[in-house]
Every structure is written in structure tokens, then in C-alpha cells.
Amino acid sequence: MPSSLSGGREVGAPLGLKNTLAGRDIISCKDLSREDAELVFRLAEGVNSGTIHLEDTLAGRRVALIFVEPSTRTFQSFYVAARSLGAEVLSIHDPAVSSIAKGETLYDTVKMIEGYGVDCIVLRHPARGSARFVAETTSVPVINAGSGSQEHPTQALLDVFTIKSRLGRVDGAKIGMLGDLRYSRTIPSLCYLLANYNGVEIFFMAPPLLQVRREVELYLSERGVTYRKAMAADEIKEVMPDLDVLYVTRIQKERFPDPTEYERVRGSYVVDAKLLSYGRRDLGIMHPLPRVDELSPEVDKLPNAWYFEQARNGLPIRKALLHLVLGGAG
Ligand code: NCD
């Protein structure tokens, strides 16, 4: 643990495990090993069950939240997580009322924030590569809270944590991903993290215009992960009975380079009781939220609608991650 990370009040090692995340940038799930993820999960489990208390472990530390894109869950859960660990939070949430609106560059914003003595920067930005760029700009750890359509690693951590806690395992899980797989950033991160587990099977369920990007397919192929694409409505129905989990995404309207393309796919899928009738009764339903019209509210009352619990899991996961990245004991 670098000495610069040892400020704040320490708790004894809650798990007695080596902290492999101390001082690291969390930019891509490609950089996270199974052990890294499991360390976060074990700490988050302890936080959830009340056996591990991280309060005040970040006392005297400063966390900057720079959000140059809309956010509800990610911003609020990082904010609450950092505050409940005792950190001071500096935030830029609404770019319209910060100097970004006056044309300040990301580089200048980061340099200025760094000058205020922050210990960690959490960044959400519309550009691919933005988090990596900031990590190269600053000496403090950077956590990617969403970099354009590229990645959203902390969402993937809470997604896999949810699968693990509800299904009881990740190895061998059969996961259907339905919706806008092309512009979603949660999908690539989730796939990269799942690639660390054994025997996972992924079913990409989307019309051709919304199918998963080639870069994700290549990564999965290189790692020997089994995946299959279902493009037509009939194929989607056919794979439904095989699934343990159905992960739904919203059409990322704001990322379509061509609005006419968006009009062509708008409303092309909806998860409702009818579609779910093709799946197993215990099929877990997940969604990173926000939803628009792709996930019917009638699904909310099902016991296997996991998405609100999934969103709640953002808090223990982000508490655990901030604690570890800022050098807390594992
Ligand atoms: C996701 C995101 O921002 O990529 N939301 C989130 O962080 N929970 C998904 C989305 O916006 O559709």
C-alpha cells in the first residue's frame, strides 16, 4: 500500500486478504481479475450483512466526482458511499453550471480539482477513452463511472455481485442480454468481467442494428467464452428457456450517430409477462436502469425482478471499491 494512501482512520483487516486494488485506476473490466472482483464482493457482502463496518475509513480523504453526463444512480451511490466512509466530496454534477460550459477542457478541470488535494477522481464522460486520458493526466487513482459507449466497470461489479448473490454462483451461468447491445457501455464491461468465470454462456438477443460490437465478440472468443447471437423474435423465444438471467438494456438514444437509425429500432423489443412466459419461472431479470419503455412495469411485482435490488447493490459495491482503491485494508 503506497504511504500516500494510508491516511484516514484504519479498521483492522476486515477479511485478512491482500488489497490488490490499492492505488489502482479502475478503467476497464479487462484489467480486473476474478480475485479483484471477489475481493470487492466479499467486502460488499460484509457491508450488506452488517458484519463489516467501513464508516470513517476515509476520514480526512477527498473524493472528486466529475460527472459530465446525466446520472442518477451512479452519482448518488458514489456520493453516499464516499460520505458514509467519512470522505469529503467535491462534485461537478451539472456541466451546465460549471466552467465546462465556458469551454474549459477536461484536462484543465482535472488539474484544477487535483490541486484541491483530492485522493481519488470518479469520472463520467461522454467520450470513449476519457477515463484513461484522465488517469494519465493525474497521479491519483481514477474510477471510470462510464466512458461514452465504451465501458462502465462499477456497474459490471454490481451486476455480477447481484448475479452471485441471487443465483448463488457465477460459474456456469447462462445469461441473456437483450436490447441495445451496440451502444450500451454496461454490456461490454459485464462481458469482460464474466469472462473471468468458468463455463459462462452469453446469449446476445437483439436485432442486427443493435447487436453487440465486434470488439466484445473478439474479447470473448480470445478467452474461450461461449456466446450465441439471437437476432429474430423467434430465435429470442427459443433461447429463453435456457437462461438463468435476462439482462435488459435501454436503447441508448443519445449515442446514435444517425437519428433515423434510432427511429428504425425504437420500440423493437419489450420485456413483459408474455416474453417472460417463454423463460423459466425463476429467470432473474436485471436492468442497469433507467428504463424507458423496454421493461414493462408489470414485471416489477415478480419475485425474480432483480433490478431494484441490483441498483441498491451499487452502494455496498462502491463503498467497498472506494475503501480498497484508497488503500484500506482488505
Ligand atoms: C447506465 C449507464 O449510464 O450506462 N445507467 C447506469 O449507470 N445505471 C445505463 C443506461 O444509461 O441506460
XYZ file of C-alpha atoms and ligand atoms in Angstrom:
342
model
C 0.000 0.000 0.000
C 1.634 3.295 -1.026
C 2.111 5.531 2.011
C 0.168 8.317 0.301
C -2.872 6.081 0.528
C -2.643 5.329 4.195
C -4.415 8.454 5.501
C -7.787 8.214 7.233
C -8.720 6.023 10.153
C -7.899 2.380 9.517
C -10.009 -0.543 10.518
C -8.319 -3.873 11.158
C -8.171 -6.040 8.035
C -11.872 -6.948 7.695
C -11.167 -10.052 5.599
C -7.466 -10.547 6.184
C -6.916 -10.529 2.421
C -4.311 -8.692 0.387
C -5.724 -5.497 -1.096
C -4.913 -5.941 -4.805
C -6.780 -2.757 -5.709
C -4.925 -0.208 -3.566
C -3.976 2.838 -5.608
C -5.187 1.340 -8.878
C -7.166 3.027 -11.628
C -10.455 1.251 -12.342
C -10.888 2.000 -16.019
C -11.825 -1.257 -17.721
C -13.124 -4.639 -16.604
C -10.428 -6.118 -18.855
C -7.982 -5.072 -16.116
C -9.920 -6.738 -13.276
C -9.126 -10.321 -12.351
C -11.573 -12.698 -10.734
C -9.662 -12.212 -7.435
C -10.014 -8.406 -7.670
C -13.762 -8.719 -8.212
C -14.196 -11.327 -5.468
C -12.373 -9.084 -3.002
C -14.843 -6.274 -3.716
C -17.756 -8.728 -3.460
C -16.645 -10.166 -0.123
C -16.280 -6.720 1.366
C -19.642 -5.627 -0.084
C -21.279 -8.772 1.322
C -19.937 -7.901 4.765
C -21.201 -4.329 4.411
C -24.648 -5.623 3.351
C -24.891 -8.118 6.191
C -23.573 -5.653 8.769
C -20.503 -7.741 9.658
C -18.067 -5.234 8.149
C -18.147 -1.550 9.029
C -16.217 0.811 6.789
C -17.546 4.035 8.315
C -14.837 6.641 8.796
C -12.153 4.623 6.971
C -11.917 7.566 4.551
C -11.999 10.303 7.198
C -9.753 13.144 6.094
C -9.750 11.975 2.450
C -11.234 13.795 -0.523
C -13.076 12.170 -3.409
C -13.940 14.169 -6.540
C -16.989 13.223 -8.588
C -16.759 14.715 -12.081
C -19.922 13.847 -13.998
C -20.102 15.377 -17.456
C -23.193 13.328 -18.398
C -26.573 12.718 -16.758
C -26.634 10.235 -13.895
C -28.922 9.350 -11.018
C -27.836 6.023 -9.518
C -24.112 6.117 -10.211
C -23.605 9.669 -8.962
C -25.810 9.307 -5.893
C -24.389 5.948 -4.858
C -20.791 7.156 -5.220
C -21.736 10.275 -3.257
C -23.450 8.401 -0.437
C -20.705 5.732 -0.392
C -17.885 8.287 -0.132
C -19.698 10.348 2.507
C -20.609 7.350 4.624
C -16.959 6.296 4.614
C -16.193 9.724 6.032
C -14.661 11.311 2.917
C -15.212 14.865 1.815
C -16.807 15.006 -1.638
C -16.110 17.608 -4.314
C -18.568 17.315 -7.149
C -19.204 18.631 -10.612
C -22.573 17.198 -11.461
C -24.188 19.630 -13.811
C -21.696 20.660 -16.510
C -24.063 23.476 -17.493
C -23.295 25.321 -14.246
C -19.547 24.595 -14.129
C -16.744 26.117 -16.201
C -17.116 23.197 -18.632
C -19.983 25.269 -20.059
C -17.482 28.097 -20.645
C -15.285 25.777 -22.697
C -12.875 24.560 -20.014
C -11.095 21.406 -21.159
C -11.269 18.114 -19.293
C -7.518 18.397 -18.715
C -7.852 21.809 -17.034
C -10.825 20.672 -14.949
C -8.872 17.667 -13.680
C -5.714 19.677 -12.968
C -7.728 22.222 -11.019
C -9.567 19.539 -8.990
C -6.260 17.747 -8.346
C -4.850 20.997 -6.974
C -7.501 20.937 -4.248
C -5.847 17.829 -2.823
C -8.206 15.063 -3.871
C -7.277 11.423 -3.231
C -9.425 9.879 -5.976
C -11.331 11.039 -9.053
C -14.554 9.384 -10.210
C -15.327 10.370 -13.786
C -18.335 10.019 -16.065
C -17.859 11.461 -19.523
C -19.437 11.013 -22.970
C -16.131 10.247 -24.726
C -14.625 6.806 -25.114
C -11.113 6.918 -23.677
C -11.941 9.769 -21.303
C -11.231 7.827 -18.102
C -7.914 6.510 -19.436
C -6.973 10.044 -20.510
C -7.699 11.408 -17.039
C -5.793 8.548 -15.396
C -2.767 9.512 -17.477
C -3.244 13.158 -16.527
C -3.391 12.785 -12.766
C -1.396 10.945 -10.120
C -4.416 9.943 -8.013
C -6.499 6.829 -8.734
C -9.287 7.298 -11.274
C -12.522 5.309 -11.263
C -14.432 5.157 -14.541
C -18.125 5.793 -13.880
C -18.991 5.494 -17.583
C -16.889 6.435 -20.622
C -19.233 7.022 -23.559
C -20.433 3.739 -25.032
C -17.140 2.090 -24.088
C -17.304 0.820 -20.503
C -18.917 1.142 -17.083
C -16.856 -1.132 -14.802
C -18.500 -0.319 -11.464
C -21.893 -1.187 -12.948
C -20.464 -4.558 -14.025
C -19.168 -5.177 -10.499
C -22.605 -4.603 -9.010
C -24.208 -6.650 -11.807
C -22.002 -9.694 -11.213
C -22.391 -9.235 -7.442
C -26.182 -9.344 -7.914
C -25.960 -12.489 -10.063
C -23.712 -14.125 -7.498
C -25.910 -13.287 -4.541
C -29.218 -14.189 -6.217
C -28.115 -17.211 -8.259
C -25.576 -18.406 -5.710
C -22.868 -18.742 -8.381
C -21.453 -17.100 -11.486
C -19.601 -20.102 -12.938
C -21.768 -21.858 -15.497
C -24.387 -19.080 -15.568
C -26.404 -18.721 -18.763
C -27.027 -15.044 -19.322
C -29.211 -13.485 -21.997
C -28.503 -9.850 -22.860
C -31.448 -8.206 -24.548
C -31.734 -4.754 -26.046
C -29.277 -2.173 -27.267
C -26.053 -4.135 -27.037
C -24.300 -1.931 -29.569
C -24.219 1.418 -27.791
C -24.566 0.153 -24.213
C -21.461 0.508 -22.047
C -22.740 -1.789 -19.328
C -22.785 -4.755 -21.752
C -19.056 -4.708 -22.670
C -17.995 -4.278 -19.040
C -20.301 -7.074 -17.914
C -18.987 -9.397 -20.653
C -15.341 -8.648 -19.788
C -15.934 -9.328 -16.092
C -17.922 -12.518 -16.780
C -15.053 -13.777 -18.942
C -13.134 -14.390 -15.684
C -15.599 -17.115 -14.658
C -15.786 -20.715 -15.845
C -18.404 -22.059 -18.197
C -20.420 -18.849 -18.525
C -22.640 -18.771 -21.625
C -23.844 -15.494 -23.091
C -26.787 -15.042 -25.459
C -26.859 -11.696 -27.280
C -30.523 -11.063 -28.039
C -31.049 -8.070 -30.304
C -31.962 -7.100 -33.853
C -28.932 -6.778 -36.186
C -28.755 -2.966 -35.824
C -28.407 -3.274 -32.045
C -26.152 -6.329 -31.907
C -23.062 -6.450 -29.759
C -19.894 -4.786 -31.031
C -17.160 -6.780 -32.711
C -14.593 -5.739 -30.068
C -16.659 -7.531 -27.407
C -17.050 -10.667 -29.525
C -13.308 -10.764 -30.166
C -12.523 -10.468 -26.467
C -14.900 -13.304 -25.592
C -13.568 -15.511 -28.393
C -9.979 -14.952 -27.296
C -10.915 -16.081 -23.804
C -12.909 -19.065 -24.954
C -16.248 -17.760 -23.640
C -19.245 -19.399 -25.315
C -21.699 -16.945 -26.814
C -24.506 -17.032 -29.309
C -26.478 -14.357 -31.133
C -30.262 -14.420 -31.416
C -31.491 -11.738 -33.825
C -35.060 -12.626 -34.777
C -38.045 -12.720 -32.414
C -38.374 -16.491 -32.954
C -34.734 -17.118 -32.033
C -35.160 -14.992 -28.909
C -38.127 -17.097 -27.792
C -36.124 -20.215 -28.498
C -33.203 -19.271 -26.205
C -35.415 -18.010 -23.359
C -35.909 -21.425 -21.638
C -32.119 -21.894 -21.398
C -31.470 -18.719 -19.410
C -30.694 -18.218 -15.720
C -30.631 -14.427 -16.104
C -32.099 -11.943 -18.588
C -30.201 -8.634 -18.600
C -32.164 -5.904 -20.389
C -30.832 -2.550 -21.613
C -32.449 0.682 -22.756
C -31.954 1.929 -26.311
C -29.137 4.453 -25.884
C -30.847 7.120 -27.975
C -28.233 9.771 -27.163
C -25.438 7.677 -28.710
C -26.938 7.069 -32.144
C -24.891 8.940 -34.744
C -27.922 8.931 -37.056
C -31.388 9.748 -35.654
C -33.134 7.883 -38.489
C -31.362 4.720 -37.374
C -32.793 5.265 -33.892
C -36.298 5.644 -35.350
C -35.889 2.268 -37.079
C -35.186 0.356 -33.871
C -37.257 2.338 -31.392
C -39.787 0.131 -29.614
C -38.366 -3.001 -31.281
C -38.385 -5.030 -28.048
C -40.238 -5.070 -24.776
C -39.869 -7.357 -21.795
C -43.315 -8.158 -20.466
C -45.199 -11.097 -18.987
C -45.698 -12.553 -22.471
C -41.999 -12.679 -23.325
C -41.159 -13.958 -19.834
C -43.664 -16.791 -20.265
C -41.104 -18.402 -22.612
C -38.463 -18.427 -19.845
C -38.125 -20.397 -16.625
C -40.255 -19.216 -13.721
C -37.145 -18.402 -11.686
C -35.411 -16.489 -14.504
C -33.676 -13.491 -12.891
C -34.483 -10.185 -14.591
C -31.865 -7.456 -14.489
C -31.610 -3.919 -15.906
C -28.983 -1.257 -15.119
C -31.779 1.389 -15.208
C -33.064 3.871 -16.194
C -35.730 2.071 -18.185
C -37.830 3.806 -20.798
C -40.384 1.506 -22.435
C -38.400 -1.725 -22.878
C -39.243 -3.186 -19.463
C -42.914 -3.256 -18.586
C -43.819 -2.162 -15.015
C -45.941 -5.337 -14.788
C -42.645 -7.218 -14.341
C -41.858 -5.278 -11.127
C -44.114 -7.418 -8.981
C -42.415 -10.695 -9.943
C -40.184 -12.133 -7.197
C -37.448 -12.635 -9.767
C -37.378 -8.961 -10.845
C -33.901 -8.260 -9.507
C -33.336 -4.747 -10.867
C -34.188 -2.615 -7.846
C -32.029 -4.797 -5.622
C -29.365 -4.606 -8.346
C -29.480 -0.783 -8.137
C -29.301 -0.931 -4.314
C -26.200 -3.101 -4.566
C -24.448 -0.110 -6.118
C -23.971 1.285 -2.624
C -22.083 -1.569 -0.880
C -20.088 -2.228 -4.066
C -18.996 1.411 -4.362
C -18.250 1.628 -0.637
C -16.049 -1.466 -0.910
C -14.350 -0.210 -4.056
C -13.588 3.266 -2.696
C -12.266 1.722 0.517
C -9.948 -0.606 -1.411
C -8.766 1.818 -4.107
C -7.949 4.369 -1.414
C -5.743 1.794 0.273
C -7.974 0.436 3.039
C -7.290 -2.987 4.476
C -8.640 -5.988 2.575
C -26.402 3.013 -17.386
C -25.347 3.938 -17.984
O -25.217 5.094 -17.590
O -24.659 3.446 -18.876
N -27.009 3.562 -16.247
C -26.432 3.366 -15.034
O -25.318 3.756 -14.779
N -27.139 2.658 -14.131
C -27.377 2.505 -18.373
C -28.154 3.483 -19.192
O -27.988 4.695 -19.121
O -29.002 3.004 -19.960
